Tab-separated table of C-alpha atoms in Angstrom:
chain	number	residue	atom	x	y	z
A	1	MET	CA	-14.531	-7.066	-10.052
A	2	THR	CA	-11.122	-7.142	-10.904
A	3	SER	CA	-8.865	-5.256	-8.893
A	4	ALA	CA	-5.160	-3.636	-9.685
A	5	ALA	CA	-3.040	-5.497	-7.762
A	6	ASP	CA	-4.799	-8.764	-9.552
A	7	ASN	CA	-2.317	-7.281	-12.738
A	8	GLY	CA	1.138	-7.754	-13.230
A	9	PRO	CA	3.469	-3.878	-11.360
A	10	ALA	CA	2.931	-1.604	-14.065
A	11	TRP	CA	7.389	-0.893	-13.212
A	12	LEU	CA	8.035	-4.023	-14.834
A	13	ASP	CA	6.658	-3.624	-18.072
A	14	ARG	CA	7.608	-0.182	-17.895
A	15	ALA	CA	11.447	-1.512	-17.772
A	16	ALA	CA	11.031	-4.155	-19.292
A	17	ASP	CA	9.502	-1.695	-22.960
A	18	ARG	CA	12.606	0.253	-22.261
A	19	SER	CA	14.791	-2.507	-23.639
A	20	PRO	CA	16.361	-2.479	-26.871
A	21	ALA	CA	15.946	-6.415	-27.389
A	22	VAL	CA	12.332	-5.857	-25.765
A	23	GLN	CA	10.855	-8.519	-28.783
A	24	ARG	CA	13.662	-11.367	-28.718
A	25	SER	CA	14.343	-11.359	-24.494
A	26	ARG	CA	11.664	-9.712	-22.800
A	27	ASP	CA	11.857	-12.297	-19.442
A	28	ARG	CA	15.696	-11.547	-19.191
A	29	SER	CA	15.040	-8.377	-19.323
A	30	ALA	CA	11.977	-7.960	-16.727
A	31	ARG	CA	14.747	-10.177	-14.503
A	32	ARG	CA	17.336	-7.686	-14.518
A	33	ALA	CA	14.377	-4.864	-13.418
A	34	ALA	CA	13.260	-6.820	-10.560
A	35	ALA	CA	16.566	-7.662	-9.628
A	36	LEU	CA	17.330	-4.347	-9.978
A	37	VAL	CA	14.063	-3.326	-8.127
A	38	ASP	CA	14.967	-5.681	-5.500
A	39	ALA	CA	18.498	-4.295	-5.041
A	40	ALA	CA	17.006	-0.437	-4.810
A	41	HIS	CA	14.613	-2.896	-2.049
A	42	ARG	CA	17.962	-3.634	0.338
A	43	LEU	CA	19.490	-0.212	-0.292
A	44	MET	CA	16.064	1.418	0.823
A	45	THR	CA	15.506	-0.388	4.212
A	46	ARG	CA	18.627	0.368	5.480
A	47	LYS	CA	19.230	4.166	3.949
A	48	GLY	CA	15.772	4.777	3.038
A	49	SER	CA	16.303	6.904	0.090
A	50	ALA	CA	19.372	8.351	0.099
A	51	PHE	CA	21.836	5.952	-2.558
A	52	THR	CA	23.477	6.582	-5.079
A	53	THR	CA	23.095	5.175	-9.069
A	54	GLN	CA	26.582	3.137	-8.304
A	55	GLU	CA	25.983	1.325	-5.238
A	56	LEU	CA	22.781	-0.072	-6.848
A	57	VAL	CA	24.930	-1.802	-9.258
A	58	LYS	CA	27.136	-2.974	-7.010
A	59	GLU	CA	24.958	-4.447	-4.342
A	60	ALA	CA	23.103	-5.445	-8.245
A	61	GLY	CA	26.148	-7.452	-9.368
A	62	VAL	CA	24.756	-5.074	-12.712
A	63	ALA	CA	27.230	-2.735	-15.471
A	64	LEU	CA	25.646	1.344	-14.870
A	65	GLN	CA	24.435	0.687	-18.500
A	66	THR	CA	22.514	-2.612	-17.768
A	67	PHE	CA	20.876	0.322	-15.406
A	68	TYR	CA	19.671	2.548	-18.181
A	69	ARG	CA	18.397	-0.261	-19.814
A	70	HIS	CA	15.665	-0.400	-17.720
A	71	PHE	CA	15.409	2.853	-15.443
A	72	ALA	CA	16.207	5.885	-17.971
A	73	GLY	CA	17.065	7.680	-13.742
A	74	LYS	CA	16.848	6.346	-9.601
A	75	ASP	CA	13.035	8.126	-9.705
A	76	GLN	CA	11.644	6.031	-12.099
A	77	LEU	CA	13.457	3.274	-9.700
A	78	LEU	CA	12.187	5.218	-6.503
A	79	LEU	CA	9.147	4.601	-8.129
A	80	ALA	CA	9.509	1.064	-9.243
A	81	VAL	CA	10.331	0.958	-5.512
A	82	PHE	CA	7.128	2.457	-3.949
A	83	GLU	CA	5.268	0.562	-6.546
A	84	ARG	CA	6.446	-3.147	-5.332
A	85	ILE	CA	6.075	-1.989	-1.835
A	86	ILE	CA	1.982	-1.258	-2.830
A	87	SER	CA	1.353	-4.064	-4.444
A	88	GLU	CA	2.975	-6.257	-2.198
A	89	GLU	CA	1.146	-5.002	0.276
A	90	ALA	CA	-2.535	-5.154	-0.940
A	91	ALA	CA	-1.379	-8.755	-1.907
A	92	ARG	CA	-1.348	-9.549	1.281
A	93	SER	CA	-4.309	-7.589	3.297
A	94	ALA	CA	-6.212	-9.318	0.297
A	95	ARG	CA	-4.959	-12.334	1.434
A	96	ALA	CA	-5.870	-12.027	4.589
A	97	ALA	CA	-8.727	-10.499	3.939
A	98	ARG	CA	-10.234	-14.078	2.743
A	99	ARG	CA	-9.978	-15.384	6.040
A	100	LEU	CA	-12.503	-13.405	6.648
A	101	LYS	CA	-16.211	-13.795	6.183
A	102	ASP	CA	-17.677	-11.080	7.964
A	103	PRO	CA	-16.747	-8.472	4.937
A	104	VAL	CA	-17.117	-6.104	7.827
A	105	ASP	CA	-14.284	-7.550	9.204
A	106	ARG	CA	-12.332	-7.456	6.021
A	107	LEU	CA	-13.006	-3.915	5.511
A	108	ARG	CA	-11.521	-3.433	9.153
A	109	LEU	CA	-8.714	-4.982	8.204
A	110	HIS	CA	-7.644	-3.152	5.417
A	111	VAL	CA	-8.324	0.354	7.321
A	112	THR	CA	-5.637	-0.612	10.316
A	113	GLU	CA	-3.542	-4.233	8.812
A	114	PRO	CA	-0.974	-0.798	7.118
A	115	PHE	CA	-0.951	0.228	10.487
A	116	THR	CA	1.397	-3.192	12.031
A	117	SER	CA	5.051	-2.097	10.795
A	118	LEU	CA	4.949	0.981	13.331
A	119	ARG	CA	3.751	-0.845	16.771
A	120	GLY	CA	6.981	-0.442	18.304
A	121	ARG	CA	8.453	1.349	15.707
A	122	ARG	CA	9.333	-1.294	13.494
A	123	ASN	CA	11.288	-0.244	9.776
A	124	THR	CA	9.932	2.691	10.089
A	125	THR	CA	13.120	2.998	7.215
A	126	GLN	CA	10.131	2.103	4.653
A	127	ALA	CA	7.489	3.566	6.945
A	128	ARG	CA	9.865	7.392	5.820
A	129	PHE	CA	10.418	6.149	3.232
A	130	MET	CA	7.022	5.541	1.298
A	131	THR	CA	6.006	8.617	3.339
A	132	ALA	CA	8.843	11.603	1.985
A	133	GLU	CA	8.595	9.803	-1.985
A	134	HIS	CA	4.554	9.679	-2.128
A	135	TRP	CA	4.490	13.605	-2.632
A	136	ARG	CA	7.340	14.443	-4.375
A	137	LEU	CA	6.949	11.113	-6.403
A	138	TYR	CA	3.372	11.580	-7.411
A	139	GLN	CA	4.383	15.591	-8.355
A	140	LEU	CA	6.648	13.449	-11.617
A	141	PHE	CA	4.689	10.210	-11.462
A	142	PRO	CA	1.414	11.602	-11.477
A	143	ASP	CA	-0.819	8.747	-13.663
A	144	GLU	CA	1.830	5.885	-12.355
A	145	MET	CA	1.632	6.655	-8.556
A	146	ASN	CA	-2.380	6.438	-8.950
A	147	ARG	CA	-2.647	3.405	-10.471
A	148	ALA	CA	-0.172	2.381	-7.882
A	149	ARG	CA	-3.006	2.800	-4.888
A	150	GLN	CA	-5.627	2.109	-6.293
A	151	ALA	CA	-4.780	-1.497	-5.415
A	152	TYR	CA	-5.217	-0.524	-2.054
A	153	THR	CA	-8.654	1.276	-3.161
A	154	ASP	CA	-9.956	-1.756	-4.408
A	155	LEU	CA	-10.317	-3.883	-2.057
A	156	ILE	CA	-11.501	-1.062	0.197
A	157	GLU	CA	-14.420	-1.203	-2.238
A	158	GLN	CA	-14.794	-4.527	-2.521
A	159	ALA	CA	-15.691	-5.125	0.588
A	160	LEU	CA	-17.857	-1.610	1.177
A	161	ARG	CA	-19.471	-3.235	-2.196
A	162	THR	CA	-20.084	-6.258	-0.500
A	163	ALA	CA	-21.293	-5.147	3.747
A	164	THR	CA	-23.511	-2.333	1.907
A	165	ALA	CA	-25.303	-5.872	0.013
A	166	ALA	CA	-25.138	-8.176	2.806
A	167	GLY	CA	-27.018	-5.113	4.956
A	168	ARG	CA	-24.092	-5.070	7.118
A	169	LEU	CA	-22.925	-1.305	5.840
A	170	SER	CA	-24.683	1.106	3.446
A	171	SER	CA	-22.808	2.851	1.986
A	172	THR	CA	-24.384	4.861	-1.149
A	173	ASP	CA	-21.218	5.422	-3.354
A	174	PRO	CA	-18.435	1.949	-3.131
A	175	ALA	CA	-16.174	4.162	-5.059
A	176	LYS	CA	-16.471	6.630	-4.007
A	177	ASP	CA	-16.227	5.987	-0.112
A	178	ALA	CA	-12.943	4.400	-1.406
A	179	TRP	CA	-11.039	6.706	-1.431
A	180	LEU	CA	-11.546	9.239	0.695
A	181	ILE	CA	-11.099	6.032	3.340
A	182	ASN	CA	-8.202	5.693	1.980
A	183	GLN	CA	-6.794	9.483	1.910
A	184	LEU	CA	-7.414	9.717	5.734
A	185	VAL	CA	-5.438	6.133	6.336
A	186	THR	CA	-2.679	7.101	3.668
A	187	SER	CA	-2.572	11.064	6.147
A	188	ALA	CA	-2.644	9.347	9.184
A	189	TYR	CA	-0.105	6.431	7.757
A	190	HIS	CA	2.390	9.011	6.842
A	191	HIS	CA	2.444	11.300	10.380
A	192	PHE	CA	2.786	8.055	12.555
A	193	SER	CA	5.727	7.522	10.131
A	194	PHE	CA	8.530	10.312	11.585
A	195	ALA	CA	5.650	10.550	14.792
A	196	GLU	CA	7.706	10.264	18.105
A	197	ASP	CA	4.834	9.010	20.320
A	198	PRO	CA	4.163	5.099	19.122
A	199	ARG	CA	2.176	4.381	21.725
A	200	ARG	CA	-0.585	6.544	19.944
A	201	VAL	CA	-0.808	4.254	17.282
A	202	ASP	CA	-3.431	1.771	18.427
A	203	GLU	CA	-5.258	4.984	19.866
A	204	ILE	CA	-5.480	6.595	16.726
A	205	VAL	CA	-6.029	3.691	14.481
A	206	ASP	CA	-9.021	2.823	16.933
A	207	GLN	CA	-9.921	6.254	16.444
A	208	LEU	CA	-10.405	6.347	12.724
A	209	TRP	CA	-11.704	2.844	12.877
A	210	THR	CA	-14.359	4.048	14.510
A	211	PHE	CA	-14.814	7.470	12.279
A	212	CYS	CA	-14.796	5.256	8.399
A	213	LEU	CA	-16.750	2.850	10.004
A	214	ALA	CA	-19.567	5.408	10.587
A	215	ALA	CA	-19.052	7.153	7.596
A	216	VAL	CA	-20.371	4.208	5.151
A	217	GLY	CA	-23.185	3.361	7.973
A	218	GLY	CA	-22.155	0.896	10.849
A	219	ARG	CA	-21.193	1.385	14.371
A	220	PRO	CA	-19.233	-0.485	17.310
A	221	GLU	CA	-20.185	-2.676	19.163
A	222	VAL	CA	-22.208	-1.909	22.501
A	223	LYS	CA	-19.465	-2.747	25.282
A	224	GLY	CA	-20.519	-4.622	27.679
A	225	PRO	CA	-20.351	-4.189	31.512
A	226	THR	CA	-17.705	-5.818	32.660
A	227	ASP	CA	-15.681	-5.028	29.277
A	228	GLY	CA	-14.215	-2.193	28.922
A	229	ARG	CA	-13.040	-4.154	25.100
A	230	ARG	CA	-14.004	-3.878	21.411
A	231	GLU	CA	-14.802	-7.257	19.831
A	232	GLY	CA	-16.704	-6.501	17.455
A	233	LEU	CA	-19.445	-4.938	15.545
A	234	SER	CA	-22.660	-4.535	15.296
A	235	GLN	CA	-25.001	-4.689	12.369
A	236	GLY	CA	-25.589	-1.161	11.004
A	237	PRO	CA	-28.203	0.902	11.164
């Protein structure tokens, strides 16, 4: 199965296509677009989305007209930043999953990994940017946002299909189950991006994984009498 994470970033194609000289200098145009998104990402990590276009072009070291040759406005730029974050996180999760032999362990990684940055309140600026901008950008660019999030859904679906084929889980519709799991993970992530008590993250993530696992025919390993930790997963019914 080819996942959305395997394709090039959609924002890069859109930005390059806006350039009048795209046929002669597509690579140069793409590099400039990437430099603008890099600059926007740096500004976002410092102050969320509350930066101006003037601050952006100064950070990128380009002229204002260069920005408008690649992006119609700030919303299109923020969409590109959102897309890139999702693409990079999905690629990172895919690389980590390849090191795991058990498909159920791979599924667990995809469900729990997004919350890593929220433990100890690390990188909350990016998490809050993703949360605050998600539905606003979705209203403006529904197709692009759906494609961006599909990369993560594809990873979940692939793990579900592999685990079901191996008899470890019993997902009857991996594509639909993956979409639902993605929605649930996203909702919990949005909540804890702004939650005041980060100590509950691990507790809720553990409950979230148990819920998702049960929904696709798995169950936690029974705890031993001297071990209160859940260390693995048992075969589903």
